[in-house]
Amino acid sequence: MSIRLNCRYLNGFLNEEALRQAADETARAQSMLFENSAGAPGSDYHGWLTLPEDYDKEEFARIKQAAAKIVSDSRVLVVIGIGGSYLGARAAIEFVRSKNYNVTATDTPKIFFVGNSISPCELSEVLSVCENTDFSVNVISKSGTTTEPAIAFRFFRALLEKKYGKEGAAGRIYVTTDRTRGTLKQLSLREGYETFVVPDGVGGRYSVLTAVGLLPIAAAGIDIDALMAGAGEAMRRYADRDVLKNDCCRYAAIRNLLYRQGKSVEMIVSYEPDFTMMNEWFKQLFGESEGKDGKGIFPASAIYSTDLHSLGQYVQEGVRLMFETVVCFDRPKRDLRVEMDAENADGLNYLAGRDMSYVNRRAFEGTVLAHTDGGVPNILIECPQMGAFTLGELIYFFEMSCAVSGYMLGVNPFNQPGVESYKRNMFALLGKPGYEELARELKKRLANEG
Ligand code: PA5
């Protein structure tokens, strides 16, 4: 069983005829990834398209060996990276294993993700965990120059060298970066760290199926062969040039058609808390790919039924600017049955004999009907289960949909020029050499605005 796009809750908002009318436009966007690839904006970042089959098999084997070594000599793995250099791995680990992985894992190391903020509070907490336990570090940065992970790595490298000596530390540092460029690459060459490559044609947010995601995922005991096999299956399926039959193209077209009706916010929703970080990965993928040139659907997220008790009111009755994309699963990873209680003091005996997954399903059905009644179109992505194979399919599905959708929107889905503005200001205010003039201007502005 594969993942399926279900459009039945779009009735009244969009029909098949609208998709047929958009078919030529959708096909043009799809061809920008295939035969017109060379001329398409961002075409030098199309490397992820064939990645599920066309990856470095020697490096893949080395990833498994490194993961096995980390499992054998470390109680903790610290993964240092930000944005596309950590979200996919963290999302995959929580999706397949658990949101509570660090508490429930017994035969694989605890995994802490740092260098994705500049919080001294978070960093010092993980540093003190590592003081008293055997640990390894996987530092991930394609550019090798990003400030947040660079600062974190300086602290963890110092701690490793203090605990294990320079040589011992080198045996516990795994670097994932560009093949040739960047500070991290130069440092690795100098210190003899084992390195893995972020391939040239693969941008950060499209990199989860490279060493960026695969090493931490494998260290968490997840079957990366199954993950790649799922992505490969999706790659073959979504290469279908009949855009009306291709679920990636249909999803991309639906998003754009809803956007043109004024639905400028997409809420990605799951009823499984283990999907929380997948929501974050999705938000980065779509937000950074589409939000530019004054355009783009704003990606928001929710876990239901949790957030029905916070955001639910807004979704039901707030400004009608939203559509929901609900990722649901045919089977939960684990289930529980509600037992009969002789006293029935809580009045729940009407559920006796029912599984929790049944209750969750009814919550979903009640919500989808209420929200569509309230004017919120719902798209369903139905998945068989929460395993590595399905995850591979889902990752590829979203990546392909995002690329087609971005091209339909008329943007380059593979750049992120807007991310540079905050970096320039931060560097200037921190006194980084080369930013002196900007620093003077910003300080004047801060003084006036304060
Ligand atoms: O998608 C992207 O390209 C970004 O989110 C990057 O992954 C993020 O900025 C981290 O960059 P780097 O891996 O170069 O440190």
XYZ file of C-alpha atoms and ligand atoms in Angstrom:
465
model
C 0.000 0.000 0.000
C 1.265 3.456 -0.917
C 0.418 6.966 0.168
C -2.725 8.364 -1.481
C -4.037 11.874 -2.123
C -7.732 12.046 -1.247
C -9.655 15.084 -2.534
C -13.170 14.230 -1.351
C -13.211 17.054 1.216
C -12.496 19.625 -1.477
C -16.068 19.276 -2.741
C -17.681 22.683 -2.848
C -14.271 24.409 -3.009
C -12.614 22.932 -6.102
C -13.719 20.361 -8.631
C -12.096 18.048 -11.146
C -12.903 20.491 -13.957
C -10.746 23.182 -12.310
C -7.855 20.717 -12.168
C -8.405 19.815 -15.832
C -8.312 23.489 -16.774
C -5.034 23.888 -14.892
C -3.527 20.746 -16.446
C -1.417 22.519 -19.102
C -0.030 24.939 -16.564
C 0.722 22.081 -14.167
C 2.423 20.112 -16.941
C 4.592 23.134 -17.794
C 5.707 23.385 -14.166
C 6.435 19.656 -14.115
C 8.504 19.876 -17.318
C 10.641 22.550 -15.694
C 11.909 19.676 -13.546
C 12.332 17.222 -16.391
C 12.960 18.096 -20.052
C 13.201 21.895 -19.589
C 15.324 21.499 -16.510
C 18.365 23.369 -17.826
C 16.464 26.621 -18.392
C 14.382 26.546 -15.209
C 15.233 28.853 -12.290
C 17.232 26.919 -9.718
C 17.913 24.076 -12.167
C 21.364 23.529 -10.661
C 19.488 22.345 -7.541
C 17.530 19.515 -9.179
C 19.903 16.838 -7.849
C 17.339 15.525 -5.324
C 15.072 14.376 -8.188
C 16.997 11.160 -8.856
C 18.671 10.848 -5.472
C 16.705 7.759 -4.321
C 18.497 5.705 -7.009
C 21.426 7.840 -8.009
C 23.336 8.172 -4.737
C 26.903 7.366 -3.721
C 26.696 3.665 -2.694
C 30.199 3.658 -1.195
C 29.299 6.601 1.029
C 25.985 4.955 1.938
C 27.915 1.915 3.239
C 30.257 4.237 5.153
C 27.231 5.962 6.731
C 26.056 2.584 8.060
C 29.532 1.822 9.426
C 29.775 5.218 11.105
C 26.311 4.749 12.608
C 27.315 1.309 13.939
C 30.458 2.792 15.496
C 28.456 5.594 17.133
C 25.991 3.030 18.515
C 28.861 0.957 19.905
C 30.940 3.715 21.525
C 28.488 6.513 22.408
C 25.567 6.909 24.784
C 24.799 10.285 23.208
C 25.027 11.624 19.660
C 25.033 15.402 19.338
C 23.766 16.517 15.927
C 24.793 20.081 15.143
C 22.997 21.859 12.290
C 20.246 24.320 11.449
C 17.366 24.497 8.927
C 17.701 21.845 6.255
C 20.774 20.534 8.031
C 18.793 19.125 10.955
C 15.022 19.238 10.460
C 14.766 16.176 8.208
C 16.797 13.927 10.494
C 14.924 14.994 13.589
C 11.571 14.624 11.841
C 12.459 11.133 10.599
C 13.600 9.930 14.021
C 10.424 11.132 15.707
C 8.217 9.840 12.891
C 9.620 6.291 12.821
C 10.773 5.904 16.431
C 9.073 8.434 18.720
C 8.814 12.009 19.871
C 10.036 10.545 23.174
C 12.941 8.762 21.476
C 15.506 9.984 24.006
C 13.525 8.430 26.831
C 12.433 5.230 25.113
C 15.572 4.282 23.127
C 17.498 1.525 24.886
C 19.849 0.081 22.262
C 20.821 3.239 20.385
C 22.273 6.536 21.663
C 20.188 9.459 22.828
C 20.262 12.126 20.121
C 20.367 15.841 20.907
C 19.973 18.456 18.180
C 21.871 21.665 18.864
C 23.256 24.561 16.849
C 19.748 25.298 15.598
C 19.442 28.366 17.837
C 21.818 30.709 19.621
C 20.399 29.953 23.038
C 23.158 29.582 25.636
C 20.593 27.932 27.860
C 19.981 25.026 25.479
C 23.626 24.593 24.568
C 24.895 24.542 28.138
C 22.278 21.970 29.111
C 23.398 19.503 26.419
C 27.058 20.241 27.175
C 26.520 19.248 30.795
C 24.759 16.023 29.717
C 27.858 15.208 27.623
C 30.353 15.945 30.425
C 29.542 12.652 32.110
C 28.813 10.355 29.247
C 30.473 8.971 26.132
C 29.388 10.969 23.131
C 30.042 11.648 19.457
C 29.260 14.649 17.290
C 27.841 14.877 13.783
C 28.233 18.467 12.612
C 26.249 19.240 9.474
C 26.547 22.376 7.371
C 26.511 22.472 3.583
C 28.113 25.913 3.447
C 30.319 25.095 6.405
C 30.072 28.704 7.512
C 26.667 29.061 9.216
C 27.048 30.880 12.533
C 24.672 28.899 14.753
C 26.198 25.436 14.142
C 29.722 26.881 13.971
C 29.435 28.306 17.502
C 27.935 25.077 18.859
C 30.658 22.996 17.227
C 33.379 25.096 18.831
C 31.971 24.216 22.291
C 31.483 20.500 21.592
C 34.860 20.102 19.892
C 36.515 21.658 22.935
C 34.657 19.275 25.257
C 35.530 16.233 23.130
C 39.207 17.220 23.084
C 39.178 17.771 26.848
C 37.628 14.327 27.438
C 39.332 12.191 24.798
C 42.391 14.166 23.668
C 42.796 15.546 20.150
C 43.124 12.158 18.469
C 40.339 10.527 20.460
C 38.089 13.491 19.676
C 38.862 13.220 15.966
C 37.559 9.630 16.054
C 34.229 10.876 17.435
C 33.621 13.782 15.064
C 31.674 13.171 11.850
C 31.387 16.094 9.472
C 28.732 16.425 6.763
C 29.512 19.308 4.424
C 30.340 20.381 0.895
C 32.718 18.133 -1.068
C 35.434 20.794 -1.353
C 34.384 24.209 -0.014
C 33.877 25.872 3.361
C 35.589 26.288 6.705
C 34.299 22.959 7.981
C 35.800 21.067 5.057
C 39.173 22.734 5.602
C 39.040 22.024 9.336
C 38.168 18.357 8.677
C 41.076 17.950 6.296
C 43.411 19.496 8.857
C 42.171 17.448 11.817
C 41.437 14.171 9.999
C 37.691 14.028 10.726
C 35.574 11.544 8.786
C 33.535 13.507 6.259
C 30.326 12.941 4.330
C 29.149 14.972 1.381
C 26.138 17.178 0.732
C 25.954 16.723 -3.065
C 26.300 19.839 -5.221
C 22.842 19.769 -6.753
C 20.952 19.289 -3.482
C 19.917 22.294 -1.369
C 19.633 22.126 2.429
C 15.873 21.614 2.657
C 16.011 18.878 -0.003
C 18.903 17.046 1.650
C 17.322 14.621 4.124
C 17.996 11.639 1.843
C 21.736 12.430 1.722
C 24.263 11.934 4.541
C 22.716 15.067 6.112
C 19.723 13.034 7.242
C 20.938 9.488 6.795
C 23.728 9.383 9.393
C 21.646 10.558 12.389
C 18.684 8.499 11.153
C 20.821 5.345 10.910
C 22.348 6.052 14.341
C 18.796 6.034 15.721
C 18.454 2.429 14.497
C 16.199 3.230 11.541
C 16.431 1.115 8.372
C 17.844 3.588 5.827
C 17.581 0.997 3.028
C 13.812 0.948 3.561
C 13.749 4.760 3.653
C 15.533 4.990 0.292
C 13.381 2.204 -1.162
C 10.230 4.158 -0.237
C 11.638 7.305 -1.823
C 12.597 5.290 -4.916
C 9.083 3.918 -5.227
C 7.730 7.487 -5.007
C 10.288 8.736 -7.531
C 9.081 6.226 -10.117
C 5.395 6.803 -9.396
C 5.542 10.606 -9.465
C 7.495 10.725 -12.708
C 4.112 10.084 -14.399
C 3.635 12.784 -17.061
C -0.159 12.558 -16.872
C -0.530 15.378 -14.359
C -4.165 14.574 -13.660
C -3.159 11.111 -12.468
C 0.037 12.167 -10.694
C -0.738 12.904 -7.012
C 2.266 15.250 -6.618
C 1.074 17.365 -9.524
C -2.517 17.252 -8.348
C -1.515 18.416 -4.864
C 0.656 21.207 -6.339
C -2.182 22.347 -8.593
C -4.780 22.218 -5.798
C -2.566 24.366 -3.544
C -2.142 26.978 -6.262
C -5.830 27.025 -7.188
C -6.832 27.451 -3.545
C -4.227 30.221 -3.164
C -5.802 32.053 -6.090
C -9.154 31.836 -4.265
C -7.570 33.726 -1.349
C -6.549 30.716 0.722
C -3.099 31.992 1.606
C -2.423 29.817 4.655
C -1.937 26.054 4.559
C -2.253 24.238 7.850
C -0.443 20.921 7.757
C -2.157 18.674 10.269
C -1.665 15.268 11.807
C -3.437 13.415 14.578
C -0.126 11.789 15.610
C 2.198 13.788 17.916
C 5.128 11.863 16.391
C 4.449 13.969 13.278
C 5.279 17.239 15.075
C 8.764 17.572 13.607
C 7.573 16.476 10.157
C 5.323 19.527 10.387
C 8.420 21.641 11.059
C 10.291 20.037 8.157
C 7.293 20.679 5.877
C 7.113 24.319 6.986
C 10.760 24.885 6.122
C 10.476 23.060 2.799
C 7.443 24.995 1.594
C 8.066 28.285 3.411
C 11.622 28.734 2.192
C 10.807 27.430 -1.294
C 7.685 29.497 -1.977
C 7.752 32.591 0.203
C 9.425 35.130 -2.087
C 8.748 37.879 -4.625
C 5.770 38.976 -2.491
C 4.084 35.604 -3.055
C 3.586 32.262 -1.335
C 1.251 30.224 0.820
C 2.132 30.648 4.494
C 2.803 27.199 5.981
C 1.346 26.703 9.450
C 0.967 23.459 11.374
C -1.049 21.717 14.020
C -1.306 18.439 15.847
C -4.911 17.452 16.492
C -6.724 16.866 18.691
C -4.177 18.740 20.874
C -4.427 21.997 18.923
C -8.189 21.787 18.492
C -8.104 23.071 22.060
C -5.997 26.091 21.063
C -6.122 26.862 17.338
C -9.380 25.026 16.636
C -11.558 28.053 17.333
C -9.640 30.136 14.788
C -9.711 27.420 12.157
C -13.474 26.995 12.575
C -14.512 30.653 12.738
C -11.580 33.034 12.178
C -10.595 34.804 8.946
C -11.368 32.435 6.038
C -7.838 32.369 4.652
C -6.901 28.798 5.368
C -6.952 25.316 3.937
C -5.813 22.184 5.728
C -3.663 19.316 4.511
C -4.214 16.382 6.828
C -1.705 13.529 6.886
C -3.436 10.449 8.268
C -2.343 6.874 8.876
C -4.275 3.660 8.287
C -2.612 2.013 11.288
C -1.036 3.531 14.411
C 2.415 2.329 15.541
C 0.858 1.033 18.746
C -2.718 0.813 19.988
C -4.607 0.610 23.249
C -8.067 -0.726 24.006
C -10.525 1.004 26.347
C -11.718 -1.618 28.859
C -15.148 -1.949 30.480
C -15.213 -0.457 33.981
C -17.760 -1.912 36.396
C -18.427 1.432 38.083
C -18.332 3.579 34.939
C -17.720 6.620 37.158
C -16.175 8.486 34.212
C -19.098 7.607 31.922
C -16.773 6.167 29.285
C -18.234 2.669 29.027
C -19.787 3.617 25.677
C -16.222 3.337 24.373
C -15.480 -0.018 26.039
C -13.952 -2.485 23.610
C -12.886 0.317 21.271
C -9.277 0.978 20.330
C -7.801 4.437 20.872
C -7.082 4.556 17.117
C -10.841 4.229 16.538
C -11.489 7.212 18.827
C -8.741 9.187 17.055
C -10.279 8.351 13.672
C -13.719 9.555 14.816
C -12.103 12.783 16.084
C -10.598 13.261 12.627
C -13.906 12.555 10.857
C -15.829 14.921 13.129
C -13.221 17.639 12.641
C -12.941 17.382 8.871
C -16.715 17.715 8.546
C -16.837 20.657 10.970
C -13.947 22.481 9.308
C -15.241 22.015 5.769
C -18.675 23.217 6.978
C -16.787 26.235 8.340
C -15.311 27.025 4.906
C -11.906 25.351 5.272
C -11.035 23.106 2.310
C -9.362 19.875 3.406
C -6.838 17.819 1.456
C -6.035 14.356 2.817
C -2.772 12.512 2.405
C -3.449 8.944 3.496
C -0.493 6.781 4.516
C -0.483 3.080 5.355
C 1.691 3.384 8.476
C 4.516 5.263 10.212
C 7.533 3.236 9.083
C 10.730 4.041 7.189
C 9.405 2.999 3.759
C 6.312 5.199 4.017
C 8.443 8.050 5.304
C 10.670 7.811 2.226
C 7.593 8.036 0.028
C 6.207 10.972 1.980
C 9.483 12.908 1.862
C 9.749 12.500 -1.891
C 6.052 13.300 -2.338
C 6.406 16.617 -0.517
C 9.706 17.528 -2.199
C 8.318 16.923 -5.682
C 5.013 18.666 -4.901
C 6.872 21.651 -3.494
C 9.028 22.007 -6.608
C 6.052 21.763 -9.002
C 3.991 24.080 -6.813
C 6.795 26.659 -6.629
C 7.155 26.678 -10.412
C 3.374 27.070 -10.787
C 3.560 30.020 -8.407
C 6.232 31.568 -10.618
C 9.099 31.553 -8.119
C 12.457 29.811 -7.937
C 11.738 27.099 -5.343
C 15.424 26.408 -4.745
C 16.882 29.698 -3.500
C 16.419 31.592 -0.227
C 17.722 35.131 -0.769
C 15.630 36.504 2.104
C 17.537 34.494 4.708
C 20.598 36.680 4.167
C 19.106 39.938 5.540
C 19.100 38.946 9.203
C 22.550 37.373 8.840
C 24.079 40.599 7.474
C 22.570 42.664 10.281
C 23.624 40.169 12.937
C 27.208 40.062 11.636
C 27.364 43.860 11.581
C 26.022 44.162 15.125
C 28.431 41.477 16.353
C 31.383 43.359 14.875
C 32.361 40.815 12.224
C 35.166 42.279 10.069
C 33.890 43.644 6.746
C 30.535 44.893 8.103
C 31.706 48.168 9.716
C 29.634 50.555 7.598
C 26.411 48.580 8.035
C 27.139 48.377 11.769
C 27.276 52.184 12.054
C 23.981 52.560 10.173
C 22.187 49.880 12.221
C 23.408 51.229 15.545
C 22.125 54.691 14.598
C 18.758 53.195 13.706
C 18.567 51.192 16.925
C 19.388 54.282 18.993
C 16.699 56.361 17.207
C 14.084 53.632 17.298
C 14.793 52.856 20.955
O 17.406 24.963 2.998
C 18.432 25.598 3.168
O 19.286 25.731 2.278
C 18.739 26.211 4.509
O 17.733 26.020 5.422
C 20.013 25.620 5.085
O 19.834 24.234 5.258
C 20.368 26.251 6.424
O 20.452 27.637 6.296
C 21.696 25.710 6.943
O 22.704 25.952 6.016
P 24.078 25.180 6.089
O 23.819 23.730 5.900
O 24.897 25.755 4.966
O 24.689 25.456 7.436
